[in-house]
Amino acid sequence: MMSPTPLLVAAALALTGPPAAHALCIYKGELYATTTIPQEFADSRWVVRARVTAQTDSWADAGPDYDEDPWTTYRIEVLEVFKGDAPREMTVFTERDSGGFYLEPPRGRFDPNVQYLLFLNPTQMWTDSPPEARGTARVNYNCGQSKPWLDVPLPDLSRLLSQAS
């Protein structure tokens, strides 16, 4: 007779689903570091409030032979600049992996009505970087202070405004 344990485990997995994915977050060599507004403000070339106006996913138009690491670019409209000489429009690049920073909800497309606080730096080009990454920006730290504007706590907003002045 079969033990009920495998059936119970299978039932529990079916009801709870797979474990949630977690981002790989490394900030200045520290795994899962907690950053502050002043730290990221100092690290970033541009600090902006922006909204996404377009999204391009590398695999969307690729055929079955697609073999690159997936990536996404977002076209953003800069609504307010807190640091740097940011242009009115920018392109943000991210890999589609555990180190990425996504400007859309899970399994969805961007919402042009959602604004973000973004701490950005120029994208570093590596030998295996796709050509589409050239001239783009990327989020300073994917587990840091960049987030939807409405998720920025008031004390953090106050810190941001004091940094910007």
JSON list of N, CA and C in Angstrom, two decimals, residues 24-99:
[
{"chain": "A", "resi": 24, "resn": "LEU", "atom": "N", "xyz": [17.84, 38.40, -7.49]},
{"chain": "A", "resi": 24, "resn": "LEU", "atom": "CA", "xyz": [19.21, 38.35, -7.00]},
{"chain": "A", "resi": 24, "resn": "LEU", "atom": "C", "xyz": [19.65, 39.79, -6.84]},
{"chain": "A", "resi": 25, "resn": "CYS", "atom": "N", "xyz": [19.89, 40.19, -5.61]},
{"chain": "A", "resi": 25, "resn": "CYS", "atom": "CA", "xyz": [20.18, 41.59, -5.30]},
{"chain": "A", "resi": 25, "resn": "CYS", "atom": "C", "xyz": [21.55, 41.72, -4.68]},
{"chain": "A", "resi": 26, "resn": "ILE", "atom": "N", "xyz": [22.45, 42.39, -5.39]},
{"chain": "A", "resi": 26, "resn": "ILE", "atom": "CA", "xyz": [23.79, 42.63, -4.86]},
{"chain": "A", "resi": 26, "resn": "ILE", "atom": "C", "xyz": [24.08, 44.12, -5.02]},
{"chain": "A", "resi": 27, "resn": "TYR", "atom": "N", "xyz": [24.37, 44.77, -3.91]},
{"chain": "A", "resi": 27, "resn": "TYR", "atom": "CA", "xyz": [24.66, 46.20, -3.90]},
{"chain": "A", "resi": 27, "resn": "TYR", "atom": "C", "xyz": [26.05, 46.41, -3.32]},
{"chain": "A", "resi": 28, "resn": "LYS", "atom": "N", "xyz": [26.96, 46.86, -4.16]},
{"chain": "A", "resi": 28, "resn": "LYS", "atom": "CA", "xyz": [28.35, 47.10, -3.74]},
{"chain": "A", "resi": 28, "resn": "LYS", "atom": "C", "xyz": [28.94, 45.90, -3.01]},
{"chain": "A", "resi": 29, "resn": "GLY", "atom": "N", "xyz": [28.67, 44.70, -3.55]},
{"chain": "A", "resi": 29, "resn": "GLY", "atom": "CA", "xyz": [29.22, 43.48, -3.01]},
{"chain": "A", "resi": 29, "resn": "GLY", "atom": "C", "xyz": [28.42, 42.85, -1.88]},
{"chain": "A", "resi": 30, "resn": "GLU", "atom": "N", "xyz": [27.38, 43.51, -1.40]},
{"chain": "A", "resi": 30, "resn": "GLU", "atom": "CA", "xyz": [26.57, 42.98, -0.30]},
{"chain": "A", "resi": 30, "resn": "GLU", "atom": "C", "xyz": [25.29, 42.37, -0.85]},
{"chain": "A", "resi": 31, "resn": "LEU", "atom": "N", "xyz": [25.07, 41.11, -0.51]},
{"chain": "A", "resi": 31, "resn": "LEU", "atom": "CA", "xyz": [23.89, 40.40, -0.97]},
{"chain": "A", "resi": 31, "resn": "LEU", "atom": "C", "xyz": [22.66, 40.87, -0.20]},
{"chain": "A", "resi": 32, "resn": "TYR", "atom": "N", "xyz": [21.61, 41.22, -0.94]},
{"chain": "A", "resi": 32, "resn": "TYR", "atom": "CA", "xyz": [20.32, 41.67, -0.38]},
{"chain": "A", "resi": 32, "resn": "TYR", "atom": "C", "xyz": [20.47, 42.87, 0.57]},
{"chain": "A", "resi": 33, "resn": "ALA", "atom": "N", "xyz": [21.31, 43.80, 0.19]},
{"chain": "A", "resi": 33, "resn": "ALA", "atom": "CA", "xyz": [21.52, 45.01, 0.99]},
{"chain": "A", "resi": 33, "resn": "ALA", "atom": "C", "xyz": [20.26, 45.86, 0.98]},
{"chain": "A", "resi": 34, "resn": "THR", "atom": "N", "xyz": [20.05, 46.57, 2.06]},
{"chain": "A", "resi": 34, "resn": "THR", "atom": "CA", "xyz": [18.99, 47.56, 2.14]},
{"chain": "A", "resi": 34, "resn": "THR", "atom": "C", "xyz": [19.63, 48.93, 1.93]},
{"chain": "A", "resi": 35, "resn": "THR", "atom": "N", "xyz": [19.17, 49.62, 0.90]},
{"chain": "A", "resi": 35, "resn": "THR", "atom": "CA", "xyz": [19.75, 50.92, 0.59]},
{"chain": "A", "resi": 35, "resn": "THR", "atom": "C", "xyz": [18.85, 52.04, 1.10]},
{"chain": "A", "resi": 36, "resn": "THR", "atom": "N", "xyz": [19.40, 53.24, 1.09]},
{"chain": "A", "resi": 36, "resn": "THR", "atom": "CA", "xyz": [18.63, 54.42, 1.48]},
{"chain": "A", "resi": 36, "resn": "THR", "atom": "C", "xyz": [18.53, 55.36, 0.29]},
{"chain": "A", "resi": 37, "resn": "ILE", "atom": "N", "xyz": [17.62, 56.30, 0.39]},
{"chain": "A", "resi": 37, "resn": "ILE", "atom": "CA", "xyz": [17.49, 57.33, -0.65]},
{"chain": "A", "resi": 37, "resn": "ILE", "atom": "C", "xyz": [18.81, 58.08, -0.83]},
{"chain": "A", "resi": 38, "resn": "PRO", "atom": "N", "xyz": [19.45, 58.55, 0.26]},
{"chain": "A", "resi": 38, "resn": "PRO", "atom": "CA", "xyz": [20.73, 59.27, 0.07]},
{"chain": "A", "resi": 38, "resn": "PRO", "atom": "C", "xyz": [21.81, 58.42, -0.61]},
{"chain": "A", "resi": 39, "resn": "GLN", "atom": "N", "xyz": [21.89, 57.12, -0.28]},
{"chain": "A", "resi": 39, "resn": "GLN", "atom": "CA", "xyz": [22.89, 56.26, -0.92]},
{"chain": "A", "resi": 39, "resn": "GLN", "atom": "C", "xyz": [22.64, 56.17, -2.42]},
{"chain": "A", "resi": 40, "resn": "GLU", "atom": "N", "xyz": [21.42, 55.85, -2.79]},
{"chain": "A", "resi": 40, "resn": "GLU", "atom": "CA", "xyz": [21.14, 55.68, -4.22]},
{"chain": "A", "resi": 40, "resn": "GLU", "atom": "C", "xyz": [21.18, 57.00, -4.97]},
{"chain": "A", "resi": 41, "resn": "PHE", "atom": "N", "xyz": [20.80, 58.08, -4.30]},
{"chain": "A", "resi": 41, "resn": "PHE", "atom": "CA", "xyz": [20.89, 59.40, -4.92]},
{"chain": "A", "resi": 41, "resn": "PHE", "atom": "C", "xyz": [22.35, 59.69, -5.27]},
{"chain": "A", "resi": 42, "resn": "ALA", "atom": "N", "xyz": [23.25, 59.40, -4.34]},
{"chain": "A", "resi": 42, "resn": "ALA", "atom": "CA", "xyz": [24.68, 59.63, -4.58]},
{"chain": "A", "resi": 42, "resn": "ALA", "atom": "C", "xyz": [25.22, 58.73, -5.70]},
{"chain": "A", "resi": 43, "resn": "ASP", "atom": "N", "xyz": [24.73, 57.51, -5.79]},
{"chain": "A", "resi": 43, "resn": "ASP", "atom": "CA", "xyz": [25.22, 56.53, -6.78]},
{"chain": "A", "resi": 43, "resn": "ASP", "atom": "C", "xyz": [24.73, 56.79, -8.20]},
{"chain": "A", "resi": 44, "resn": "SER", "atom": "N", "xyz": [23.62, 57.49, -8.35]},
{"chain": "A", "resi": 44, "resn": "SER", "atom": "CA", "xyz": [22.93, 57.57, -9.64]},
{"chain": "A", "resi": 44, "resn": "SER", "atom": "C", "xyz": [23.27, 58.85, -10.40]},
{"chain": "A", "resi": 45, "resn": "ARG", "atom": "N", "xyz": [23.37, 58.73, -11.71]},
{"chain": "A", "resi": 45, "resn": "ARG", "atom": "CA", "xyz": [23.57, 59.90, -12.55]},
{"chain": "A", "resi": 45, "resn": "ARG", "atom": "C", "xyz": [22.26, 60.68, -12.69]},
{"chain": "A", "resi": 46, "resn": "TRP", "atom": "N", "xyz": [21.13, 59.93, -12.80]},
{"chain": "A", "resi": 46, "resn": "TRP", "atom": "CA", "xyz": [19.83, 60.56, -12.96]},
{"chain": "A", "resi": 46, "resn": "TRP", "atom": "C", "xyz": [18.87, 60.00, -11.92]},
{"chain": "A", "resi": 47, "resn": "VAL", "atom": "N", "xyz": [18.10, 60.87, -11.33]},
{"chain": "A", "resi": 47, "resn": "VAL", "atom": "CA", "xyz": [17.00, 60.46, -10.45]},
{"chain": "A", "resi": 47, "resn": "VAL", "atom": "C", "xyz": [15.77, 61.18, -10.98]},
{"chain": "A", "resi": 48, "resn": "VAL", "atom": "N", "xyz": [14.76, 60.40, -11.38]},
{"chain": "A", "resi": 48, "resn": "VAL", "atom": "CA", "xyz": [13.61, 60.98, -12.07]},
{"chain": "A", "resi": 48, "resn": "VAL", "atom": "C", "xyz": [12.30, 60.35, -11.60]},
{"chain": "A", "resi": 49, "resn": "ARG", "atom": "N", "xyz": [11.23, 61.09, -11.83]},
{"chain": "A", "resi": 49, "resn": "ARG", "atom": "CA", "xyz": [9.87, 60.53, -11.79]},
{"chain": "A", "resi": 49, "resn": "ARG", "atom": "C", "xyz": [9.47, 60.42, -13.24]},
{"chain": "A", "resi": 50, "resn": "ALA", "atom": "N", "xyz": [9.02, 59.22, -13.63]},
{"chain": "A", "resi": 50, "resn": "ALA", "atom": "CA", "xyz": [8.76, 58.97, -15.05]},
{"chain": "A", "resi": 50, "resn": "ALA", "atom": "C", "xyz": [7.62, 57.98, -15.22]},
{"chain": "A", "resi": 51, "resn": "ARG", "atom": "N", "xyz": [7.14, 57.89, -16.46]},
{"chain": "A", "resi": 51, "resn": "ARG", "atom": "CA", "xyz": [6.14, 56.88, -16.81]},
{"chain": "A", "resi": 51, "resn": "ARG", "atom": "C", "xyz": [6.61, 56.18, -18.09]},
{"chain": "A", "resi": 52, "resn": "VAL", "atom": "N", "xyz": [6.22, 54.93, -18.24]},
{"chain": "A", "resi": 52, "resn": "VAL", "atom": "CA", "xyz": [6.60, 54.14, -19.41]},
{"chain": "A", "resi": 52, "resn": "VAL", "atom": "C", "xyz": [5.64, 54.46, -20.55]},
{"chain": "A", "resi": 53, "resn": "THR", "atom": "N", "xyz": [6.21, 54.67, -21.75]},
{"chain": "A", "resi": 53, "resn": "THR", "atom": "CA", "xyz": [5.39, 54.93, -22.93]},
{"chain": "A", "resi": 53, "resn": "THR", "atom": "C", "xyz": [5.48, 53.81, -23.96]},
{"chain": "A", "resi": 54, "resn": "ALA", "atom": "N", "xyz": [6.48, 52.94, -23.84]},
{"chain": "A", "resi": 54, "resn": "ALA", "atom": "CA", "xyz": [6.62, 51.82, -24.79]},
{"chain": "A", "resi": 54, "resn": "ALA", "atom": "C", "xyz": [7.49, 50.75, -24.15]},
{"chain": "A", "resi": 55, "resn": "GLN", "atom": "N", "xyz": [7.25, 49.52, -24.57]},
{"chain": "A", "resi": 55, "resn": "GLN", "atom": "CA", "xyz": [8.00, 48.37, -24.06]},
{"chain": "A", "resi": 55, "resn": "GLN", "atom": "C", "xyz": [8.36, 47.47, -25.24]},
{"chain": "A", "resi": 56, "resn": "THR", "atom": "N", "xyz": [9.63, 47.05, -25.31]},
{"chain": "A", "resi": 56, "resn": "THR", "atom": "CA", "xyz": [10.07, 46.12, -26.34]},
{"chain": "A", "resi": 56, "resn": "THR", "atom": "C", "xyz": [10.73, 44.93, -25.65]},
{"chain": "A", "resi": 57, "resn": "ASP", "atom": "N", "xyz": [10.20, 43.74, -25.90]},
{"chain": "A", "resi": 57, "resn": "ASP", "atom": "CA", "xyz": [10.75, 42.51, -25.35]},
{"chain": "A", "resi": 57, "resn": "ASP", "atom": "C", "xyz": [11.53, 41.79, -26.44]},
{"chain": "A", "resi": 58, "resn": "SER", "atom": "N", "xyz": [12.75, 41.37, -26.14]},
{"chain": "A", "resi": 58, "resn": "SER", "atom": "CA", "xyz": [13.64, 40.81, -27.16]},
{"chain": "A", "resi": 58, "resn": "SER", "atom": "C", "xyz": [13.09, 39.54, -27.81]},
{"chain": "A", "resi": 59, "resn": "TRP", "atom": "N", "xyz": [12.34, 38.76, -27.10]},
{"chain": "A", "resi": 59, "resn": "TRP", "atom": "CA", "xyz": [11.86, 37.49, -27.62]},
{"chain": "A", "resi": 59, "resn": "TRP", "atom": "C", "xyz": [10.50, 37.60, -28.32]},
{"chain": "A", "resi": 60, "resn": "ALA", "atom": "N", "xyz": [9.85, 38.73, -28.25]},
{"chain": "A", "resi": 60, "resn": "ALA", "atom": "CA", "xyz": [8.47, 38.86, -28.74]},
{"chain": "A", "resi": 60, "resn": "ALA", "atom": "C", "xyz": [8.35, 38.55, -30.23]},
{"chain": "A", "resi": 61, "resn": "ASP", "atom": "N", "xyz": [9.29, 39.02, -31.03]},
{"chain": "A", "resi": 61, "resn": "ASP", "atom": "CA", "xyz": [9.20, 38.81, -32.47]},
{"chain": "A", "resi": 61, "resn": "ASP", "atom": "C", "xyz": [10.16, 37.73, -32.96]},
{"chain": "A", "resi": 62, "resn": "ALA", "atom": "N", "xyz": [10.84, 37.10, -32.03]},
{"chain": "A", "resi": 62, "resn": "ALA", "atom": "CA", "xyz": [11.83, 36.09, -32.41]},
{"chain": "A", "resi": 62, "resn": "ALA", "atom": "C", "xyz": [11.14, 34.77, -32.76]},
{"chain": "A", "resi": 63, "resn": "GLY", "atom": "N", "xyz": [11.76, 34.05, -33.61]},
{"chain": "A", "resi": 63, "resn": "GLY", "atom": "CA", "xyz": [11.23, 32.74, -33.99]},
{"chain": "A", "resi": 63, "resn": "GLY", "atom": "C", "xyz": [11.67, 31.67, -33.01]},
{"chain": "A", "resi": 64, "resn": "PRO", "atom": "N", "xyz": [11.42, 30.42, -33.35]},
{"chain": "A", "resi": 64, "resn": "PRO", "atom": "CA", "xyz": [11.76, 29.32, -32.45]},
{"chain": "A", "resi": 64, "resn": "PRO", "atom": "C", "xyz": [13.26, 29.14, -32.24]},
{"chain": "A", "resi": 65, "resn": "ASP", "atom": "N", "xyz": [14.07, 29.77, -33.07]},
{"chain": "A", "resi": 65, "resn": "ASP", "atom": "CA", "xyz": [15.52, 29.63, -32.93]},
{"chain": "A", "resi": 65, "resn": "ASP", "atom": "C", "xyz": [16.13, 30.69, -32.03]},
{"chain": "A", "resi": 66, "resn": "TYR", "atom": "N", "xyz": [15.31, 31.49, -31.34]},
{"chain": "A", "resi": 66, "resn": "TYR", "atom": "CA", "xyz": [15.82, 32.55, -30.46]},
{"chain": "A", "resi": 66, "resn": "TYR", "atom": "C", "xyz": [16.70, 31.92, -29.39]},
{"chain": "A", "resi": 67, "resn": "ASP", "atom": "N", "xyz": [17.96, 32.38, -29.29]},
{"chain": "A", "resi": 67, "resn": "ASP", "atom": "CA", "xyz": [18.88, 31.78, -28.32]},
{"chain": "A", "resi": 67, "resn": "ASP", "atom": "C", "xyz": [19.65, 32.81, -27.50]},
{"chain": "A", "resi": 68, "resn": "GLU", "atom": "N", "xyz": [19.24, 34.07, -27.53]},
{"chain": "A", "resi": 68, "resn": "GLU", "atom": "CA", "xyz": [19.89, 35.09, -26.71]},
{"chain": "A", "resi": 68, "resn": "GLU", "atom": "C", "xyz": [19.31, 35.10, -25.32]},
{"chain": "A", "resi": 69, "resn": "ASP", "atom": "N", "xyz": [20.04, 35.71, -24.38]},
{"chain": "A", "resi": 69, "resn": "ASP", "atom": "CA", "xyz": [19.46, 35.96, -23.07]},
{"chain": "A", "resi": 69, "resn": "ASP", "atom": "C", "xyz": [18.38, 37.01, -23.25]},
{"chain": "A", "resi": 70, "resn": "PRO", "atom": "N", "xyz": [17.20, 36.81, -22.69]},
{"chain": "A", "resi": 70, "resn": "PRO", "atom": "CA", "xyz": [16.10, 37.76, -22.91]},
{"chain": "A", "resi": 70, "resn": "PRO", "atom": "C", "xyz": [16.35, 39.10, -22.22]},
{"chain": "A", "resi": 71, "resn": "TRP", "atom": "N", "xyz": [15.83, 40.15, -22.82]},
{"chain": "A", "resi": 71, "resn": "TRP", "atom": "CA", "xyz": [15.96, 41.50, -22.27]},
{"chain": "A", "resi": 71, "resn": "TRP", "atom": "C", "xyz": [14.75, 42.31, -22.69]},
{"chain": "A", "resi": 72, "resn": "THR", "atom": "N", "xyz": [14.58, 43.45, -22.03]},
{"chain": "A", "resi": 72, "resn": "THR", "atom": "CA", "xyz": [13.49, 44.37, -22.35]},
{"chain": "A", "resi": 72, "resn": "THR", "atom": "C", "xyz": [14.03, 45.79, -22.33]},
{"chain": "A", "resi": 73, "resn": "THR", "atom": "N", "xyz": [13.52, 46.61, -23.24]},
{"chain": "A", "resi": 73, "resn": "THR", "atom": "CA", "xyz": [13.76, 48.05, -23.16]},
{"chain": "A", "resi": 73, "resn": "THR", "atom": "C", "xyz": [12.41, 48.73, -22.93]},
{"chain": "A", "resi": 74, "resn": "TYR", "atom": "N", "xyz": [12.46, 49.78, -22.14]},
{"chain": "A", "resi": 74, "resn": "TYR", "atom": "CA", "xyz": [11.28, 50.61, -21.88]},
{"chain": "A", "resi": 74, "resn": "TYR", "atom": "C", "xyz": [11.60, 52.02, -22.35]},
{"chain": "A", "resi": 75, "resn": "ARG", "atom": "N", "xyz": [10.71, 52.60, -23.06]},
{"chain": "A", "resi": 75, "resn": "ARG", "atom": "CA", "xyz": [10.81, 54.03, -23.39]},
{"chain": "A", "resi": 75, "resn": "ARG", "atom": "C", "xyz": [10.07, 54.76, -22.27]},
{"chain": "A", "resi": 76, "resn": "ILE", "atom": "N", "xyz": [10.74, 55.71, -21.62]},
{"chain": "A", "resi": 76, "resn": "ILE", "atom": "CA", "xyz": [10.11, 56.44, -20.53]},
{"chain": "A", "resi": 76, "resn": "ILE", "atom": "C", "xyz": [10.01, 57.92, -20.86]},
{"chain": "A", "resi": 77, "resn": "GLU", "atom": "N", "xyz": [8.97, 58.53, -20.36]},
{"chain": "A", "resi": 77, "resn": "GLU", "atom": "CA", "xyz": [8.80, 59.98, -20.42]},
{"chain": "A", "resi": 77, "resn": "GLU", "atom": "C", "xyz": [9.16, 60.52, -19.03]},
{"chain": "A", "resi": 78, "resn": "VAL", "atom": "N", "xyz": [10.15, 61.38, -18.98]},
{"chain": "A", "resi": 78, "resn": "VAL", "atom": "CA", "xyz": [10.58, 61.96, -17.71]},
{"chain": "A", "resi": 78, "resn": "VAL", "atom": "C", "xyz": [9.62, 63.09, -17.35]},
{"chain": "A", "resi": 79, "resn": "LEU", "atom": "N", "xyz": [9.00, 62.96, -16.20]},
{"chain": "A", "resi": 79, "resn": "LEU", "atom": "CA", "xyz": [8.02, 63.95, -15.74]},
{"chain": "A", "resi": 79, "resn": "LEU", "atom": "C", "xyz": [8.62, 64.96, -14.78]},
{"chain": "A", "resi": 80, "resn": "GLU", "atom": "N", "xyz": [9.65, 64.54, -14.03]},
{"chain": "A", "resi": 80, "resn": "GLU", "atom": "CA", "xyz": [10.30, 65.41, -13.07]},
{"chain": "A", "resi": 80, "resn": "GLU", "atom": "C", "xyz": [11.73, 64.91, -12.86]},
{"chain": "A", "resi": 81, "resn": "VAL", "atom": "N", "xyz": [12.68, 65.83, -12.79]},
{"chain": "A", "resi": 81, "resn": "VAL", "atom": "CA", "xyz": [14.09, 65.48, -12.59]},
{"chain": "A", "resi": 81, "resn": "VAL", "atom": "C", "xyz": [14.52, 65.94, -11.21]},
{"chain": "A", "resi": 82, "resn": "PHE", "atom": "N", "xyz": [15.08, 65.01, -10.43]},
{"chain": "A", "resi": 82, "resn": "PHE", "atom": "CA", "xyz": [15.60, 65.32, -9.10]},
{"chain": "A", "resi": 82, "resn": "PHE", "atom": "C", "xyz": [17.12, 65.42, -9.10]},
{"chain": "A", "resi": 83, "resn": "LYS", "atom": "N", "xyz": [17.75, 64.77, -10.08]},
{"chain": "A", "resi": 83, "resn": "LYS", "atom": "CA", "xyz": [19.21, 64.82, -10.19]},
{"chain": "A", "resi": 83, "resn": "LYS", "atom": "C", "xyz": [19.60, 64.57, -11.63]},
{"chain": "A", "resi": 84, "resn": "GLY", "atom": "N", "xyz": [20.62, 65.28, -12.09]},
{"chain": "A", "resi": 84, "resn": "GLY", "atom": "CA", "xyz": [21.17, 65.06, -13.40]},
{"chain": "A", "resi": 84, "resn": "GLY", "atom": "C", "xyz": [20.47, 65.87, -14.48]},
{"chain": "A", "resi": 85, "resn": "ASP", "atom": "N", "xyz": [21.01, 65.77, -15.66]},
{"chain": "A", "resi": 85, "resn": "ASP", "atom": "CA", "xyz": [20.47, 66.49, -16.82]},
{"chain": "A", "resi": 85, "resn": "ASP", "atom": "C", "xyz": [19.74, 65.47, -17.70]},
{"chain": "A", "resi": 86, "resn": "ALA", "atom": "N", "xyz": [18.69, 64.91, -17.16]},
{"chain": "A", "resi": 86, "resn": "ALA", "atom": "CA", "xyz": [17.96, 63.86, -17.87]},
{"chain": "A", "resi": 86, "resn": "ALA", "atom": "C", "xyz": [17.16, 64.44, -19.02]},
{"chain": "A", "resi": 87, "resn": "PRO", "atom": "N", "xyz": [17.21, 63.79, -20.18]},
{"chain": "A", "resi": 87, "resn": "PRO", "atom": "CA", "xyz": [16.37, 64.25, -21.29]},
{"chain": "A", "resi": 87, "resn": "PRO", "atom": "C", "xyz": [14.89, 63.96, -21.01]},
{"chain": "A", "resi": 88, "resn": "ARG", "atom": "N", "xyz": [14.02, 64.55, -21.79]},
{"chain": "A", "resi": 88, "resn": "ARG", "atom": "CA", "xyz": [12.58, 64.35, -21.59]},
{"chain": "A", "resi": 88, "resn": "ARG", "atom": "C", "xyz": [12.17, 62.90, -21.86]},
{"chain": "A", "resi": 89, "resn": "GLU", "atom": "N", "xyz": [12.87, 62.23, -22.74]},
{"chain": "A", "resi": 89, "resn": "GLU", "atom": "CA", "xyz": [12.62, 60.81, -23.03]},
{"chain": "A", "resi": 89, "resn": "GLU", "atom": "C", "xyz": [13.92, 60.05, -22.89]},
{"chain": "A", "resi": 90, "resn": "MET", "atom": "N", "xyz": [13.82, 58.84, -22.33]},
{"chain": "A", "resi": 90, "resn": "MET", "atom": "CA", "xyz": [14.98, 57.98, -22.16]},
{"chain": "A", "resi": 90, "resn": "MET", "atom": "C", "xyz": [14.56, 56.54, -22.46]},
{"chain": "A", "resi": 91, "resn": "THR", "atom": "N", "xyz": [15.55, 55.70, -22.69]},
{"chain": "A", "resi": 91, "resn": "THR", "atom": "CA", "xyz": [15.32, 54.26, -22.83]},
{"chain": "A", "resi": 91, "resn": "THR", "atom": "C", "xyz": [16.00, 53.56, -21.67]},
{"chain": "A", "resi": 92, "resn": "VAL", "atom": "N", "xyz": [15.25, 52.70, -20.99]},
{"chain": "A", "resi": 92, "resn": "VAL", "atom": "CA", "xyz": [15.76, 51.93, -19.86]},
{"chain": "A", "resi": 92, "resn": "VAL", "atom": "C", "xyz": [15.88, 50.48, -20.31]},
{"chain": "A", "resi": 93, "resn": "PHE", "atom": "N", "xyz": [17.03, 49.88, -20.03]},
{"chain": "A", "resi": 93, "resn": "PHE", "atom": "CA", "xyz": [17.32, 48.50, -20.42]},
{"chain": "A", "resi": 93, "resn": "PHE", "atom": "C", "xyz": [17.34, 47.61, -19.19]},
{"chain": "A", "resi": 94, "resn": "THR", "atom": "N", "xyz": [16.83, 46.39, -19.30]},
{"chain": "A", "resi": 94, "resn": "THR", "atom": "CA", "xyz": [16.95, 45.41, -18.23]},
{"chain": "A", "resi": 94, "resn": "THR", "atom": "C", "xyz": [17.01, 44.01, -18.83]},
{"chain": "A", "resi": 95, "resn": "GLU", "atom": "N", "xyz": [17.80, 43.16, -18.19]},
{"chain": "A", "resi": 95, "resn": "GLU", "atom": "CA", "xyz": [17.78, 41.75, -18.55]},
{"chain": "A", "resi": 95, "resn": "GLU", "atom": "C", "xyz": [16.52, 41.15, -17.95]},
{"chain": "A", "resi": 96, "resn": "ARG", "atom": "N", "xyz": [16.03, 40.08, -18.56]},
{"chain": "A", "resi": 96, "resn": "ARG", "atom": "CA", "xyz": [14.86, 39.38, -18.04]},
{"chain": "A", "resi": 96, "resn": "ARG", "atom": "C", "xyz": [15.36, 38.18, -17.26]},
{"chain": "A", "resi": 97, "resn": "ASP", "atom": "N", "xyz": [15.88, 38.47, -16.07]},
{"chain": "A", "resi": 97, "resn": "ASP", "atom": "CA", "xyz": [16.40, 37.42, -15.21]},
{"chain": "A", "resi": 97, "resn": "ASP", "atom": "C", "xyz": [16.23, 37.87, -13.76]},
{"chain": "A", "resi": 98, "resn": "SER", "atom": "N", "xyz": [16.83, 37.17, -12.85]},
{"chain": "A", "resi": 98, "resn": "SER", "atom": "CA", "xyz": [16.64, 37.47, -11.43]},
{"chain": "A", "resi": 98, "resn": "SER", "atom": "C", "xyz": [17.28, 38.80, -11.02]},
{"chain": "A", "resi": 99, "resn": "GLY", "atom": "N", "xyz": [18.08, 39.39, -11.89]},
{"chain": "A", "resi": 99, "resn": "GLY", "atom": "CA", "xyz": [18.68, 40.68, -11.58]},
{"chain": "A", "resi": 99, "resn": "GLY", "atom": "C", "xyz": [18.01, 41.84, -12.30]}
]
